[in-house]
Structure formats: structure tokens, C-alpha cells
């Protein structure tokens, strides 16, 4: 029995699609099977990136423009990768990350109207080769997702920097995430998040299982039963 290989799996989608619920469900299943699992999120996930998170989500950076925000997301991402994600995957951990580079492509690139070349250059520098093995794109109509996000946060809570934008902007993001599943079908898998929570969890597990069983990755990990 050789040591199992680490994996890097990201979850993407609009507001309120249920990423964090599903990440924790998947983490539980994988841990029960004996895998080492790390759950993390962006912006944040490392000391340096958490310091930048507040600046971005409070809207403090908004007045300085989308380029500035995109560079801050990239700086946070770089710290998160080098301090947390890359070392964990190298040690054999399955890293589950709530949002990653595709959120920058969609939020800053598509709905922020930044030039594709600028976003690509930032991504290349920040990601530094740490491309996810699998990206699960949870899809839901924007209005449904925004309603869920609002219910989760409490109806009187102020929406954050990105939630507060128009429904049409959120719909554009939904389309951009869907496009990713068409342009990068090997990495980006579409998950219908309108289904019941249990069915969404099963669909996600099916994608993760097909990744775990392909190639040279050894399953079950650490000699335990799957
Ligand atoms: P967060 O409160 O973590 O929530 P959620 O992922 O549940 O929506 O908010 C993160 C926000 O930051 C979200 O509105 C998407 C946005 N974002 C970007 O605009 N670009 C990025 O690269 C990332 C990682 C997030």
C-alpha cells in the first residue's frame, strides 16, 4: 500500500449556491474513509490572506477600482497557496477550497470588465502552477442563490461588497461559471444545485470518486476500507 496522493478540489458558483454546506459534507465522507482533509476558503485561508479578506469584503478597496481589487485577490491567493495549499497537497492531504481562481476570472474578469490578458497574467503569477485537480461548479438561478444568502445571514444584515450588486450582474456570473464547464470540461464539472441537498452531495461525491479512482491515486487511503 503506497501513500495516497494529495488532491486539490475547488468549489465555485454564485452567492448562496450551498458551497460551504457541501464542502463540509464531502469533507466528512472523505475523512470517514481515512483521508486527511483540509477545508479552506478564499479570500483568506492563510494569515496573510485573511488580513486582505476584510479589506476586500468590507468594500474598503472598492473605491480604488477593480484592478486594485483583482490584485488584492491575487496577492491573497498567492499567500494562501504557498503557505497552506501547496504544502498540504504535497503531504497527501485532500484540500477542499471554497472559491479559487475561477471566482477572480468571473467576478473581476467578466463582471469587473478587466481585460482577459490582465486576469490571465495575474492568475499565472498567483496560482504558480497550483491548478485544481477538480473544480465543482454549483449552479442555481441567481435570484434563488441571493435569497438563500440573505436568509443565511439574517434579513437585516448588510450584503457584502459583491452580494449587493444587481441581480443581472449575478446572472452574468452564473453564465460565466457555466461557460467554464463548457470550455474546461475536464477540470470543471457542473453540479445542479437546485436539487435537494442530499442529491447535490451525491453528485459531488460521484465526481470526486471518479477522480480518486482514475490514474495512479491509491484508494482507499491509509489502508482503511472505503
Ligand atoms: P464570502 O463571504 O466568502 O462568501 P461566498 O463564497 O459564500 O459567497 O464572499 C466572498 C466574496 O468574494 C464573494 O462575493 C465572491 C468574491 N470573490 C471575488 O470577487 N473574487 C475572488 O477571486 C474570490 C475568491 C471571491
Coordinates of C-alpha atoms and ligand atoms in Angstrom, one line a residue, residues 14-16 19 41-43 53 57 73 77 98-100 103-104 107-108 152 160 162-163, ligand 1:
X14 CA -22.6 32.4 -7.3
X15 CA -23.8 33.6 -4.0
X16 CA -25.9 31.2 -1.8
X19 CA -20.8 25.6 -1.4
X41 CA -11.7 29.3 1.6
X42 CA -10.9 32.4 -0.4
X43 CA -10.3 35.2 0.0
X53 CA -10.0 39.5 3.2
X57 CA -15.3 42.1 1.5
X73 CA -7.4 38.8 -4.5
X77 CA -4.3 33.8 -3.3
X98 CA -14.4 27.4 -1.2
X99 CA -13.7 29.6 -4.2
X100 CA -10.4 30.0 -6.0
X103 CA -14.0 33.4 -8.9
X104 CA -11.4 36.0 -10.0
X107 CA -16.1 38.4 -10.6
X108 CA -13.2 40.6 -11.6
X152 CA -28.5 32.6 5.9
X160 CA -21.2 42.4 1.4
X162 CA -20.2 41.6 -4.0
X163 CA -23.6 40.4 -2.8
Ligands
LIG1 P1 -17.8 35.0 1.1 O1 -18.4 35.8 2.2 O2 -16.6 34.2 1.4 O3 -18.9 34.2 0.6 P2 -19.4 33.2 -0.5 O4 -18.2 32.4 -1.1 O5 -20.3 32.3 0.3 O6 -20.1 34.0 -1.5 O7 -17.5 36.1 0.0 C1 -16.6 36.0 -0.9 C2 -16.9 37.1 -2.0 O8 -15.8 37.5 -2.7 C3 -17.9 36.6 -3.0 O9 -18.9 37.6 -3.2 C4 -17.1 36.4 -4.2 C5 -16.0 37.3 -4.1 N1 -14.7 36.9 -4.7 C6 -14.3 37.6 -5.8 O10 -14.9 38.6 -6.3 N2 -13.1 37.2 -6.4 C7 -12.3 36.2 -5.9 O11 -11.3 35.8 -6.5 C8 -12.8 35.5 -4.8 C9 -12.1 34.3 -4.2 C10 -14.0 35.9 -4.2

